[in-house]
Each structure stands twice: as C-alpha cells, then as structure tokens.
mmCIF file of C-alpha atoms in Angstrom:
data_model
loop_
_atom_site.group_PDB
_atom_site.id
_atom_site.type_symbol
_atom_site.label_atom_id
_atom_site.label_comp_id
_atom_site.label_asym_id
_atom_site.label_seq_id
_atom_site.Cartn_x
_atom_site.Cartn_y
_atom_site.Cartn_z
ATOM 1 C CA MET A 1 -15.214 -16.986 -16.453
ATOM 2 C CA LEU A 2 -17.011 -13.669 -15.845
ATOM 3 C CA GLN A 3 -18.407 -11.936 -18.839
ATOM 4 C CA THR A 4 -17.943 -8.254 -19.945
ATOM 5 C CA ARG A 5 -20.746 -5.876 -19.243
ATOM 6 C CA ILE A 6 -21.939 -3.277 -21.770
ATOM 7 C CA GLY A 7 -20.522 0.210 -21.146
ATOM 8 C CA SER A 8 -17.307 1.225 -19.367
ATOM 9 C CA ARG A 9 -17.323 -1.554 -16.757
ATOM 10 C CA TRP A 10 -15.166 -4.493 -17.653
ATOM 11 C CA LEU A 11 -14.474 -7.631 -15.722
ATOM 12 C CA VAL A 12 -11.608 -9.903 -14.881
ATOM 13 C CA PRO A 13 -8.459 -7.931 -14.052
ATOM 14 C CA ALA A 14 -6.198 -9.709 -11.720
ATOM 15 C CA VAL A 15 -5.456 -7.307 -8.889
ATOM 16 C CA ALA A 16 -2.405 -7.371 -6.672
ATOM 17 C CA TRP A 17 -3.674 -6.087 -3.357
ATOM 18 C CA GLU A 18 -0.460 -6.351 -1.437
ATOM 19 C CA ALA A 19 3.070 -7.513 -1.809
ATOM 20 C CA GLY A 20 3.566 -11.226 -2.343
ATOM 21 C CA LYS A 21 -0.054 -12.223 -1.965
ATOM 22 C CA PRO A 22 -1.810 -14.107 -4.663
ATOM 23 C CA LEU A 23 -3.612 -12.020 -7.319
ATOM 24 C CA VAL A 24 -7.314 -11.746 -7.157
ATOM 25 C CA ILE A 25 -9.735 -11.642 -10.113
ATOM 26 C CA GLU A 26 -12.064 -8.728 -9.421
ATOM 27 C CA GLU A 27 -14.729 -6.676 -11.218
ATOM 28 C CA VAL A 28 -13.066 -3.444 -12.073
ATOM 29 C CA GLU A 29 -14.271 -0.407 -14.028
ATOM 30 C CA VAL A 30 -11.944 0.583 -16.859
ATOM 31 C CA ALA A 31 -12.700 4.127 -17.831
ATOM 32 C CA PRO A 32 -12.686 5.354 -21.467
ATOM 33 C CA PRO A 33 -9.398 6.551 -22.892
ATOM 34 C CA GLN A 34 -8.603 10.217 -22.506
ATOM 35 C CA LYS A 35 -6.365 12.480 -24.601
ATOM 36 C CA MET A 36 -3.662 10.491 -26.371
ATOM 37 C CA GLU A 37 -4.808 7.292 -24.800
ATOM 38 C CA VAL A 38 -6.106 4.001 -26.242
ATOM 39 C CA ARG A 39 -8.239 1.327 -24.653
ATOM 40 C CA ILE A 40 -7.241 -2.191 -25.736
ATOM 41 C CA LYS A 41 -8.636 -5.647 -25.308
ATOM 42 C CA ILE A 42 -5.894 -7.985 -24.146
ATOM 43 C CA LEU A 43 -6.019 -11.311 -25.751
ATOM 44 C CA PHE A 44 -2.758 -12.823 -24.522
ATOM 45 C CA THR A 45 -0.316 -11.832 -21.878
ATOM 46 C CA SER A 46 2.736 -13.386 -20.427
ATOM 47 C CA LEU A 47 4.668 -13.275 -17.143
ATOM 48 C CA CYS A 48 8.090 -11.421 -16.942
ATOM 49 C CA HIS A 49 10.370 -11.544 -13.995
ATOM 50 C CA THR A 50 9.886 -7.755 -13.643
ATOM 51 C CA ASP A 51 6.250 -8.374 -12.738
ATOM 52 C CA VAL A 52 7.261 -10.787 -10.031
ATOM 53 C CA TYR A 53 9.920 -8.359 -8.742
ATOM 54 C CA PHE A 54 7.401 -5.583 -8.278
ATOM 55 C CA TRP A 55 4.765 -7.924 -6.923
ATOM 56 C CA GLU A 56 7.148 -8.999 -4.246
ATOM 57 C CA ALA A 57 7.968 -5.280 -3.582
ATOM 58 C CA LYS A 58 11.532 -6.095 -2.364
ATOM 59 C CA GLY A 59 13.900 -3.125 -2.538
ATOM 60 C CA GLN A 60 11.486 -0.702 -4.118
ATOM 61 C CA ASN A 61 8.470 1.371 -3.362
ATOM 62 C CA PRO A 62 5.338 -0.669 -2.940
ATOM 63 C CA VAL A 63 2.401 0.576 -5.097
ATOM 64 C CA PHE A 64 -0.819 -1.275 -4.217
ATOM 65 C CA PRO A 65 -3.501 -2.137 -5.138
ATOM 66 C CA ARG A 66 -2.161 -2.521 -8.650
ATOM 67 C CA ILE A 67 -2.808 -4.349 -11.906
ATOM 68 C CA LEU A 68 0.501 -5.760 -13.064
ATOM 69 C CA GLY A 69 1.541 -7.144 -16.486
ATOM 70 C CA HIS A 70 3.425 -5.660 -19.325
ATOM 71 C CA GLU A 71 4.098 -8.365 -21.997
ATOM 72 C CA ALA A 72 0.984 -8.770 -24.004
ATOM 73 C CA GLY A 73 -0.816 -8.576 -27.325
ATOM 74 C CA GLY A 74 -4.263 -7.205 -27.946
ATOM 75 C CA VAL A 75 -6.784 -5.327 -30.180
ATOM 76 C CA VAL A 76 -7.641 -1.598 -30.085
ATOM 77 C CA GLU A 77 -11.173 -1.200 -28.657
ATOM 78 C CA SER A 78 -11.446 2.598 -28.637
ATOM 79 C CA VAL A 79 -9.233 5.663 -28.910
ATOM 80 C CA GLY A 80 -9.051 9.004 -27.119
ATOM 81 C CA GLU A 81 -8.747 12.615 -28.267
ATOM 82 C CA GLY A 82 -5.670 13.279 -30.466
ATOM 83 C CA VAL A 83 -4.928 9.654 -31.429
ATOM 84 C CA THR A 84 -4.699 9.511 -35.204
ATOM 85 C CA ASP A 85 -2.386 6.468 -36.051
ATOM 86 C CA LEU A 86 -4.432 3.865 -34.360
ATOM 87 C CA GLN A 87 -8.136 2.891 -34.807
ATOM 88 C CA PRO A 88 -10.344 0.147 -33.318
ATOM 89 C CA GLY A 89 -9.469 -3.229 -34.627
ATOM 90 C CA ASP A 90 -5.684 -2.665 -34.907
ATOM 91 C CA HIS A 91 -3.436 -5.242 -33.391
ATOM 92 C CA VAL A 92 -0.990 -3.872 -30.997
ATOM 93 C CA LEU A 93 1.696 -4.761 -28.488
ATOM 94 C CA PRO A 94 1.825 -2.508 -25.334
ATOM 95 C CA VAL A 95 5.388 -1.729 -24.344
ATOM 96 C CA PHE A 96 6.569 -0.511 -20.799
ATOM 97 C CA THR A 97 8.515 2.314 -22.366
ATOM 98 C CA GLY A 98 7.310 4.638 -25.117
ATOM 99 C CA GLU A 99 8.089 6.804 -28.073
ATOM 100 C CA CYS A 100 6.457 10.238 -28.221
ATOM 101 C CA LYS A 101 8.171 11.062 -31.470
ATOM 102 C CA GLU A 102 8.702 14.680 -30.447
ATOM 103 C CA CYS A 103 11.512 14.833 -27.794
ATOM 104 C CA ALA A 104 15.217 14.925 -28.501
ATOM 105 C CA HIS A 105 15.701 11.205 -27.658
ATOM 106 C CA CYS A 106 12.908 10.146 -30.041
ATOM 107 C CA LYS A 107 14.367 12.338 -32.796
ATOM 108 C CA SER A 108 17.797 10.919 -32.242
ATOM 109 C CA GLU A 109 18.902 7.947 -34.324
ATOM 110 C CA GLU A 110 20.961 6.746 -31.407
ATOM 111 C CA SER A 111 18.516 6.763 -28.526
ATOM 112 C CA ASN A 112 15.228 5.099 -27.546
ATOM 113 C CA MET A 113 14.926 6.707 -24.114
ATOM 114 C CA CYS A 114 11.858 8.972 -24.630
ATOM 115 C CA ASP A 115 11.768 11.906 -22.246
ATOM 116 C CA LEU A 116 7.941 11.797 -21.876
ATOM 117 C CA LEU A 117 7.333 7.995 -21.773
ATOM 118 C CA ARG A 118 10.464 6.511 -20.336
ATOM 119 C CA ILE A 119 9.600 3.739 -17.810
ATOM 120 C CA ASN A 120 8.599 4.999 -14.356
ATOM 121 C CA THR A 121 7.908 2.022 -11.959
ATOM 122 C CA ASP A 122 6.531 4.318 -9.178
ATOM 123 C CA ARG A 123 3.956 6.019 -11.296
ATOM 124 C CA GLY A 124 0.526 4.356 -10.958
ATOM 125 C CA VAL A 125 -1.576 6.891 -12.924
ATOM 126 C CA MET A 126 -1.970 8.205 -16.394
ATOM 127 C CA LEU A 127 0.070 11.193 -17.606
ATOM 128 C CA HIS A 128 -2.884 13.162 -18.944
ATOM 129 C CA ASP A 129 -4.648 13.970 -15.610
ATOM 130 C CA GLN A 130 -2.522 12.072 -13.102
ATOM 131 C CA LYS A 131 -5.556 9.652 -12.486
ATOM 132 C CA SER A 132 -5.969 5.930 -12.731
ATOM 133 C CA ARG A 133 -8.253 4.548 -15.388
ATOM 134 C CA PHE A 134 -9.054 1.503 -13.139
ATOM 135 C CA SER A 135 -11.417 1.564 -10.081
ATOM 136 C CA ILE A 136 -13.445 -0.540 -7.806
ATOM 137 C CA ASN A 137 -16.539 1.125 -6.351
ATOM 138 C CA GLY A 138 -14.769 4.493 -6.905
ATOM 139 C CA LYS A 139 -11.575 3.472 -5.253
ATOM 140 C CA PRO A 140 -8.595 3.759 -7.708
ATOM 141 C CA ILE A 141 -6.505 0.684 -8.651
ATOM 142 C CA PHE A 142 -3.069 1.703 -9.866
ATOM 143 C CA HIS A 143 -1.384 1.040 -13.192
ATOM 144 C CA PHE A 144 1.932 -0.654 -13.695
ATOM 145 C CA VAL A 145 4.600 0.758 -16.086
ATOM 146 C CA GLY A 146 1.837 2.300 -18.138
ATOM 147 C CA THR A 147 0.497 -1.110 -19.445
ATOM 148 C CA SER A 148 -1.253 -3.201 -16.762
ATOM 149 C CA THR A 149 -1.920 -6.111 -19.086
ATOM 150 C CA PHE A 150 -3.283 -8.562 -16.431
ATOM 151 C CA SER A 151 -6.662 -7.233 -17.362
ATOM 152 C CA GLU A 152 -9.275 -7.967 -19.974
ATOM 153 C CA TYR A 153 -9.127 -4.265 -20.892
ATOM 154 C CA THR A 154 -6.522 -1.765 -20.215
ATOM 155 C CA VAL A 155 -5.853 1.836 -21.080
ATOM 156 C CA VAL A 156 -2.382 2.722 -22.483
ATOM 157 C CA HIS A 157 -0.749 5.991 -23.804
ATOM 158 C CA VAL A 158 -0.684 5.851 -27.625
ATOM 159 C CA GLY A 159 3.179 6.277 -27.495
ATOM 160 C CA CYS A 160 3.423 2.888 -25.715
ATOM 161 C CA LEU A 161 1.695 0.875 -28.304
ATOM 162 C CA ALA A 162 3.399 -0.827 -31.362
ATOM 163 C CA LYS A 163 0.886 -1.424 -34.213
ATOM 164 C CA ILE A 164 1.780 -4.813 -35.790
ATOM 165 C CA ASN A 165 0.913 -7.077 -38.614
ATOM 166 C CA PRO A 166 -2.710 -8.331 -38.053
ATOM 167 C CA LEU A 167 -1.670 -11.717 -39.377
ATOM 168 C CA ALA A 168 0.980 -12.170 -36.534
ATOM 169 C CA PRO A 169 -0.320 -14.667 -34.007
ATOM 170 C CA LEU A 170 -0.673 -12.622 -30.765
ATOM 171 C CA ASP A 171 -0.258 -15.701 -28.604
ATOM 172 C CA LYS A 172 3.383 -15.867 -29.848
ATOM 173 C CA VAL A 173 4.430 -12.367 -30.692
ATOM 174 C CA CYS A 174 3.217 -11.039 -27.341
ATOM 175 C CA VAL A 175 6.519 -12.065 -25.789
ATOM 176 C CA LEU A 176 8.350 -9.476 -28.054
ATOM 177 C CA SER A 177 7.016 -6.603 -26.119
ATOM 178 C CA CYS A 178 9.628 -6.880 -23.314
ATOM 179 C CA GLY A 179 12.300 -9.375 -22.473
ATOM 180 C CA ILE A 180 12.894 -11.133 -25.839
ATOM 181 C CA SER A 181 13.321 -7.867 -27.672
ATOM 182 C CA THR A 182 15.541 -6.533 -24.878
ATOM 183 C CA GLY A 183 18.055 -9.452 -25.224
ATOM 184 C CA LEU A 184 17.754 -9.608 -29.063
ATOM 185 C CA GLY A 185 18.250 -5.919 -29.466
ATOM 186 C CA ALA A 186 21.212 -5.773 -27.021
ATOM 187 C CA THR A 187 23.133 -8.118 -29.366
ATOM 188 C CA LEU A 188 21.925 -6.928 -32.840
ATOM 189 C CA ASN A 189 21.614 -3.175 -32.131
ATOM 190 C CA VAL A 190 24.318 -2.516 -29.515
ATOM 191 C CA ALA A 191 26.899 -5.277 -29.448
ATOM 192 C CA LYS A 192 26.609 -5.800 -33.332
ATOM 193 C CA PRO A 193 28.814 -8.909 -33.535
ATOM 194 C CA LYS A 194 30.193 -9.712 -36.971
ATOM 195 C CA LYS A 195 29.694 -12.946 -38.761
ATOM 196 C CA GLY A 196 32.213 -15.429 -37.510
ATOM 197 C CA SER A 197 32.873 -13.581 -34.244
ATOM 198 C CA SER A 198 32.798 -14.812 -30.616
ATOM 199 C CA VAL A 199 30.144 -13.771 -28.104
ATOM 200 C CA ALA A 200 29.773 -14.484 -24.353
ATOM 201 C CA VAL A 201 26.384 -14.186 -22.832
ATOM 202 C CA PHE A 202 26.146 -13.912 -19.045
ATOM 203 C CA GLY A 203 22.903 -15.210 -17.628
ATOM 204 C CA LEU A 204 20.794 -17.784 -19.579
ATOM 205 C CA GLY A 205 17.319 -16.665 -18.489
ATOM 206 C CA ALA A 206 14.807 -15.597 -21.229
ATOM 207 C CA VAL A 207 16.721 -12.259 -21.738
ATOM 208 C CA GLY A 208 20.124 -13.926 -22.028
ATOM 209 C CA LEU A 209 18.891 -16.597 -24.386
ATOM 210 C CA ALA A 210 17.365 -13.926 -26.516
ATOM 211 C CA ALA A 211 20.754 -12.266 -26.566
ATOM 212 C CA ALA A 212 22.133 -15.611 -27.642
ATOM 213 C CA GLU A 213 19.525 -15.876 -30.340
ATOM 214 C CA GLY A 214 20.690 -12.470 -31.587
ATOM 215 C CA ALA A 215 24.220 -13.684 -31.787
ATOM 216 C CA ARG A 216 23.001 -16.763 -33.797
ATOM 217 C CA ILE A 217 21.158 -14.544 -36.225
ATOM 218 C CA ALA A 218 24.205 -12.341 -36.694
ATOM 219 C CA GLY A 219 26.293 -15.428 -37.538
ATOM 220 C CA ALA A 220 28.572 -15.605 -34.572
ATOM 221 C CA SER A 221 30.569 -18.779 -34.688
ATOM 222 C CA ARG A 222 31.259 -19.179 -30.961
ATOM 223 C CA ILE A 223 28.597 -18.304 -28.394
ATOM 224 C CA ILE A 224 29.566 -18.947 -24.835
ATOM 225 C CA GLY A 225 26.882 -19.173 -22.175
ATOM 226 C CA VAL A 226 27.909 -18.265 -18.731
ATOM 227 C CA ASP A 227 25.514 -19.246 -15.774
ATOM 228 C CA LEU A 228 25.661 -20.591 -12.310
ATOM 229 C CA ASN A 229 22.830 -23.023 -13.050
ATOM 230 C CA ALA A 230 24.136 -25.943 -15.026
ATOM 231 C CA ASN A 231 20.510 -27.164 -15.743
ATOM 232 C CA ARG A 232 20.242 -24.318 -18.171
ATOM 233 C CA PHE A 233 22.972 -25.430 -20.494
ATOM 234 C CA GLU A 234 21.115 -27.984 -22.417
ATOM 235 C CA LEU A 235 18.193 -25.690 -23.264
ATOM 236 C CA ALA A 236 20.680 -23.005 -24.268
ATOM 237 C CA LYS A 237 21.852 -25.033 -27.240
ATOM 238 C CA LYS A 238 18.471 -24.407 -28.860
ATOM 239 C CA PHE A 239 19.376 -20.761 -29.034
ATOM 240 C CA GLY A 240 22.759 -21.051 -30.634
ATOM 241 C CA VAL A 241 24.901 -21.401 -27.524
ATOM 242 C CA THR A 242 27.998 -23.543 -28.450
ATOM 243 C CA GLU A 243 29.935 -23.683 -25.231
ATOM 244 C CA PHE A 244 29.213 -23.296 -21.520
ATOM 245 C CA VAL A 245 31.045 -21.954 -18.435
ATOM 246 C CA ASN A 246 29.839 -22.283 -14.867
ATOM 247 C CA PRO A 247 31.986 -19.878 -12.715
ATOM 248 C CA LYS A 248 31.497 -22.302 -9.798
ATOM 249 C CA ASP A 249 33.638 -24.772 -11.624
ATOM 250 C CA TYR A 250 36.808 -22.627 -11.490
ATOM 251 C CA ASN A 251 38.938 -21.230 -8.834
ATOM 252 C CA LYS A 252 39.795 -18.056 -10.736
ATOM 253 C CA PRO A 253 37.765 -15.233 -12.245
ATOM 254 C CA VAL A 254 35.471 -16.298 -15.110
ATOM 255 C CA GLN A 255 36.945 -13.466 -17.343
ATOM 256 C CA GLU A 256 40.245 -15.147 -17.100
ATOM 257 C CA VAL A 257 38.785 -18.573 -18.111
ATOM 258 C CA ILE A 258 37.129 -17.055 -21.181
ATOM 259 C CA ALA A 259 40.329 -15.267 -22.098
ATOM 260 C CA GLU A 260 42.077 -18.629 -22.113
ATOM 261 C CA MET A 261 39.348 -20.250 -24.086
ATOM 262 C CA ILE A 262 39.439 -17.660 -26.943
ATOM 263 C CA ASN A 263 42.895 -16.348 -27.340
ATOM 264 C CA GLY A 264 42.695 -13.217 -25.174
ATOM 265 C CA GLY A 265 38.950 -12.680 -24.920
ATOM 266 C CA VAL A 266 35.683 -12.646 -26.864
ATOM 267 C CA ASP A 267 34.859 -10.079 -29.492
ATOM 268 C CA ARG A 268 31.537 -9.171 -27.722
ATOM 269 C CA SER A 269 29.799 -9.931 -24.484
ATOM 270 C CA VAL A 270 26.246 -9.262 -23.308
ATOM 271 C CA GLU A 271 25.518 -9.298 -19.605
ATOM 272 C CA CYS A 272 21.897 -10.203 -18.548
ATOM 273 C CA THR A 273 21.903 -10.929 -14.868
ATOM 274 C CA GLY A 274 22.051 -7.532 -13.132
ATOM 275 C CA HIS A 275 24.725 -8.810 -10.810
ATOM 276 C CA ILE A 276 27.612 -6.422 -10.446
ATOM 277 C CA ASP A 277 30.325 -9.214 -10.425
ATOM 278 C CA ALA A 278 28.885 -10.527 -13.653
ATOM 279 C CA MET A 279 28.899 -7.150 -15.171
ATOM 280 C CA ILE A 280 32.586 -6.693 -14.336
ATOM 281 C CA SER A 281 33.489 -10.103 -15.690
ATOM 282 C CA ALA A 282 31.553 -9.390 -18.861
ATOM 283 C CA PHE A 283 33.591 -6.233 -19.431
ATOM 284 C CA GLU A 284 36.930 -7.743 -18.624
ATOM 285 C CA CYS A 285 36.444 -10.840 -20.691
ATOM 286 C CA VAL A 286 36.260 -9.053 -24.063
ATOM 287 C CA HIS A 287 39.378 -8.804 -26.284
ATOM 288 C CA ASP A 288 41.450 -5.587 -26.033
ATOM 289 C CA GLY A 289 41.641 -3.440 -29.110
ATOM 290 C CA TRP A 290 38.124 -4.231 -30.357
ATOM 291 C CA GLY A 291 36.094 -5.962 -27.680
ATOM 292 C CA VAL A 292 32.610 -4.564 -26.756
ATOM 293 C CA ALA A 293 30.699 -5.378 -23.639
ATOM 294 C CA VAL A 294 26.915 -4.600 -23.317
ATOM 295 C CA LEU A 295 25.225 -4.359 -19.945
ATOM 296 C CA VAL A 296 21.512 -5.244 -19.931
ATOM 297 C CA GLY A 297 20.766 -6.442 -16.408
ATOM 298 C CA VAL A 298 19.579 -3.741 -13.784
ATOM 299 C CA PRO A 299 21.922 -3.844 -10.703
ATOM 300 C CA HIS A 300 21.022 -2.878 -7.136
ATOM 301 C CA LYS A 301 20.756 0.894 -6.896
ATOM 302 C CA ASP A 302 23.761 1.078 -4.492
ATOM 303 C CA ALA A 303 25.945 -1.203 -6.628
ATOM 304 C CA VAL A 304 29.388 0.180 -7.832
ATOM 305 C CA PHE A 305 31.123 -0.940 -11.047
ATOM 306 C CA LYS A 306 34.911 -1.208 -10.400
ATOM 307 C CA THR A 307 37.504 -1.958 -13.016
ATOM 308 C CA SER A 308 41.059 -0.797 -13.908
ATOM 309 C CA PRO A 309 41.005 2.259 -16.193
ATOM 310 C CA MET A 310 43.572 0.385 -18.281
ATOM 311 C CA ASN A 311 40.873 -1.927 -19.375
ATOM 312 C CA LEU A 312 39.367 1.088 -21.194
ATOM 313 C CA LEU A 313 42.608 2.529 -22.334
ATOM 314 C CA ASN A 314 43.430 -0.731 -23.887
ATOM 315 C CA GLU A 315 40.485 -0.107 -26.260
ATOM 316 C CA ARG A 316 37.686 -2.158 -24.798
ATOM 317 C CA THR A 317 34.251 -0.577 -24.969
ATOM 318 C CA LEU A 318 31.531 -0.658 -22.342
ATOM 319 C CA LYS A 319 28.010 -0.001 -23.305
ATOM 320 C CA GLY A 320 24.657 0.083 -21.598
ATOM 321 C CA THR A 321 21.257 -0.462 -23.244
ATOM 322 C CA PHE A 322 17.627 -0.180 -22.454
ATOM 323 C CA PHE A 323 14.996 -2.274 -24.227
ATOM 324 C CA GLY A 324 17.609 -3.366 -26.678
ATOM 325 C CA ASN A 325 17.809 0.176 -28.086
ATOM 326 C CA TYR A 326 14.447 -0.469 -29.903
ATOM 327 C CA LYS A 327 12.047 2.485 -30.269
ATOM 328 C CA PRO A 328 8.749 0.762 -29.508
ATOM 329 C CA ARG A 329 6.472 2.311 -32.310
ATOM 330 C CA SER A 330 9.058 2.537 -35.016
ATOM 331 C CA ASP A 331 11.132 -0.689 -34.424
ATOM 332 C CA ILE A 332 9.012 -3.333 -32.845
ATOM 333 C CA PRO A 333 6.832 -3.944 -35.884
ATOM 334 C CA SER A 334 9.991 -4.973 -37.752
ATOM 335 C CA VAL A 335 10.911 -7.434 -35.012
ATOM 336 C CA VAL A 336 7.477 -9.027 -35.405
ATOM 337 C CA GLU A 337 8.245 -9.294 -39.086
ATOM 338 C CA LYS A 338 11.485 -11.126 -38.284
ATOM 339 C CA TYR A 339 9.230 -13.755 -36.700
ATOM 340 C CA MET A 340 6.824 -13.794 -39.573
ATOM 341 C CA ASN A 341 9.654 -14.222 -42.037
ATOM 342 C CA LYS A 342 11.092 -17.166 -39.870
ATOM 343 C CA GLU A 343 14.241 -15.300 -39.114
ATOM 344 C CA LEU A 344 13.414 -15.283 -35.383
ATOM 345 C CA GLU A 345 12.106 -18.308 -33.531
ATOM 346 C CA VAL A 346 9.781 -17.261 -30.836
ATOM 347 C CA GLU A 347 8.102 -20.459 -29.885
ATOM 348 C CA LYS A 348 11.047 -21.904 -28.173
ATOM 349 C CA PHE A 349 10.888 -19.204 -25.555
ATOM 350 C CA ILE A 350 7.262 -20.235 -24.656
ATOM 351 C CA THR A 351 7.319 -23.186 -22.219
ATOM 352 C CA HIS A 352 3.940 -22.975 -20.510
ATOM 353 C CA GLU A 353 0.498 -21.744 -21.087
ATOM 354 C CA VAL A 354 -2.400 -21.288 -18.560
ATOM 355 C CA PRO A 355 -5.873 -19.773 -18.587
ATOM 356 C CA PHE A 356 -6.347 -16.430 -16.942
ATOM 357 C CA SER A 357 -8.226 -17.995 -14.071
ATOM 358 C CA GLU A 358 -4.959 -19.671 -13.197
ATOM 359 C CA ILE A 359 -2.689 -16.739 -13.429
ATOM 360 C CA ASN A 360 -1.127 -17.400 -9.981
ATOM 361 C CA LYS A 361 0.114 -20.677 -11.381
ATOM 362 C CA ALA A 362 2.230 -18.668 -13.787
ATOM 363 C CA PHE A 363 3.779 -16.941 -10.739
ATOM 364 C CA ASP A 364 4.427 -20.194 -9.057
ATOM 365 C CA LEU A 365 6.263 -21.546 -12.121
ATOM 366 C CA MET A 366 8.634 -18.470 -12.327
ATOM 367 C CA LEU A 367 9.265 -18.600 -8.550
ATOM 368 C CA LYS A 368 10.318 -22.226 -8.968
ATOM 369 C CA GLY A 369 12.514 -21.276 -11.894
ATOM 370 C CA GLU A 370 10.583 -23.599 -14.258
ATOM 371 C CA GLY A 371 10.431 -22.578 -17.953
ATOM 372 C CA LEU A 372 11.015 -19.245 -19.766
ATOM 373 C CA ARG A 373 7.676 -17.652 -20.695
ATOM 374 C CA CYS A 374 4.181 -18.679 -19.626
ATOM 375 C CA ILE A 375 1.530 -17.425 -21.906
ATOM 376 C CA ILE A 376 -1.740 -16.363 -20.070
ATOM 377 C CA ARG A 377 -4.858 -16.812 -22.196
ATOM 378 C CA MET A 378 -7.389 -14.057 -21.437
ATOM 379 C CA ASP A 379 -10.437 -15.879 -22.840
ATOM 380 C CA ALA A 380 -10.195 -18.840 -20.630
#
C-alpha cells in the first residue's frame, strides 16, 4: 500500500475516471480545508447502491473524473476557518446531506432538508469557492455528494459531519451515515408504528431491512416483507420480519393480498424500492382510517404516482422522507448511541469486508446482489 507524504499531498484515493470502468488507485493532492471545511482521515468506508448508480451514470449527468463514496467513519485531521465545534482527533461520520443550523429547515423541528447543504449529486466542487480540493498534477478531480470517502483523506463541509462517541467502533458505525439510518428513521421517525401494530416493508435490501429493524425496535407484532427475490426472505427474519409476500406468487395486486392477510390492511408501510408500482401498493395496502405509508425509494424522474383520491379521503396518510428525517449533526450521534447501548444491531448488516486495494471487489459483490454492506478498510 502506498504511504502518505508529508504536507498536503495524500495518496490512495480510488478515482472513477469514467462510467462503469474499474476505480483506479491514484496519487492525489488533497488541499487543506478552507472556510467551514474539515479535512478528515477516513479509516473505514462502505459501498452503498447510490455509489454504484452514479458510477454507472445511467439516467443522470455523468461527472468524471470523480472520487465516490459517502458511507464512512474517520478522524478529523485539520479544520478550516470558522470551524469551532470540531477539532483534530474527533471521530466523525460524513453524511451526504447536511445541517447548517441556520436555515428555516434546520430550525424546524419537522424538517431535515437543509437549504444550504441538501444533497446535490451534480455538484463536484466545494461550496466556499466552487473549486475541488482534489487534484492530480493540477487537474481537478471532482467530489461526490460532498463526502468522497473513497480516499485516505477527504475534505467535507463541517455541516455534513456528525461528531460521534470516540468509543464507537468506526468499522461498524460507518454504515449509519447513509442507508441504515435512512431505513431506520423512515420507520421510527416518520411511520411511527405503535407497539403491537402491523408494518409492511417493500424491498428487502439494506434500507428495507433497516426499516424492518426499526419496526422491530418499535415493537411491531407483524412485520411483512415484500420482495420479488425469494432468496431474501430467510435473511430478513434476522431483522424482525415475520411474514413474506412475493408479488409474483399472486394473480392480483399485492395490496389486495396484504389487505386479506391483515383484516383490511396494515397499520404502517414503508416503501424502499423506488419503483412506482411498489409505491402505489405500499400506499393502498394500509388500513383506512389510520394507515400511514412512507415512501423512501427514489423513483425515475418521469414517474407518476396514481391512486384514487378516495384512498386519501378514507383517511389514509401518504408521507415521504429524506435520510429518515434525521438531522445529521443533531441526530446521528444518538443513532450511534443506540448501537452502543445494544438497542440497534449493526453487525448483521455487514456481510463482507475487503482491503482498500480490492475496492473493485466490493462493486462486483453489489452488482451480483451478494450481501448487504461491504466494509472497505483504508489501512490495508
């Protein structure tokens, strides 16, 4: 493994030079942090489907060359002007969205959609000066969702860093900086199932299983997993799923199947696929009078949600959520504490581990649909 030089030149980022091509470990200069920025040493990162989606560059603007990665844990190396609540040595989780603490959204108790630091997948530069902090021989290498964690060192806006308990193992809690928190929060913060209630979870990938984990923590008595891949059902039992439905096994809409299973519909549903048909089913399968459906998955930009207005008039509620309604700086430290207090089981989401030199193997595993989260060790 290459070693870090003294000064501002750091080694071993994995650069995505073009869509769908293997990442290349390069020698990249990482500039010092500027105003309201922090340079952190990444110790562990993991691969999320979002990284793969933008690496493939299908259906969105290709931004290359780029350093991907957004689920990670690291240690503060240096801070820029204006940073007062972090200092070198602090343990942090970088998050793809942020919390400036000044805008109307950040001041609201109901929203986590920061005006300043909301995710922007097309922006490949820092907000302060619209420049990249990464370069090779003077040529800029673009950032990804403000984090770029596939690098030994990266620069992140202070508002996108959650300071966490230094005793928390970064090789475990790094997965809480994106998908797991998204699914968990969608259930606990938005759906809010009551103890003894019924919950349907559409899509049993990592986010959906985290939603099921949230239902388990909340005390739901029946958790129905809905997925087209029957191979996922056995694993889902570890996350509290009690019953399974494969829509391919029925000749009628899955919402009708669920309504027959649970006397008119479930109390809550959480949709984690991004497919519009699943979204419609998730809404229409909740019970009238009190049912709440929460949409988590991101659909195609041209998709249209269609349902009868009577489904709303009959007192079903439809909600959407972003990052599980967690404010990164204010709320993620408490999610880490749930793990530390053994209320939240994180290890069962981690199915693989590879050294940084084999980062492309992590992509292969995800493309094959094997496992949930692959931890990438930066020191190996």
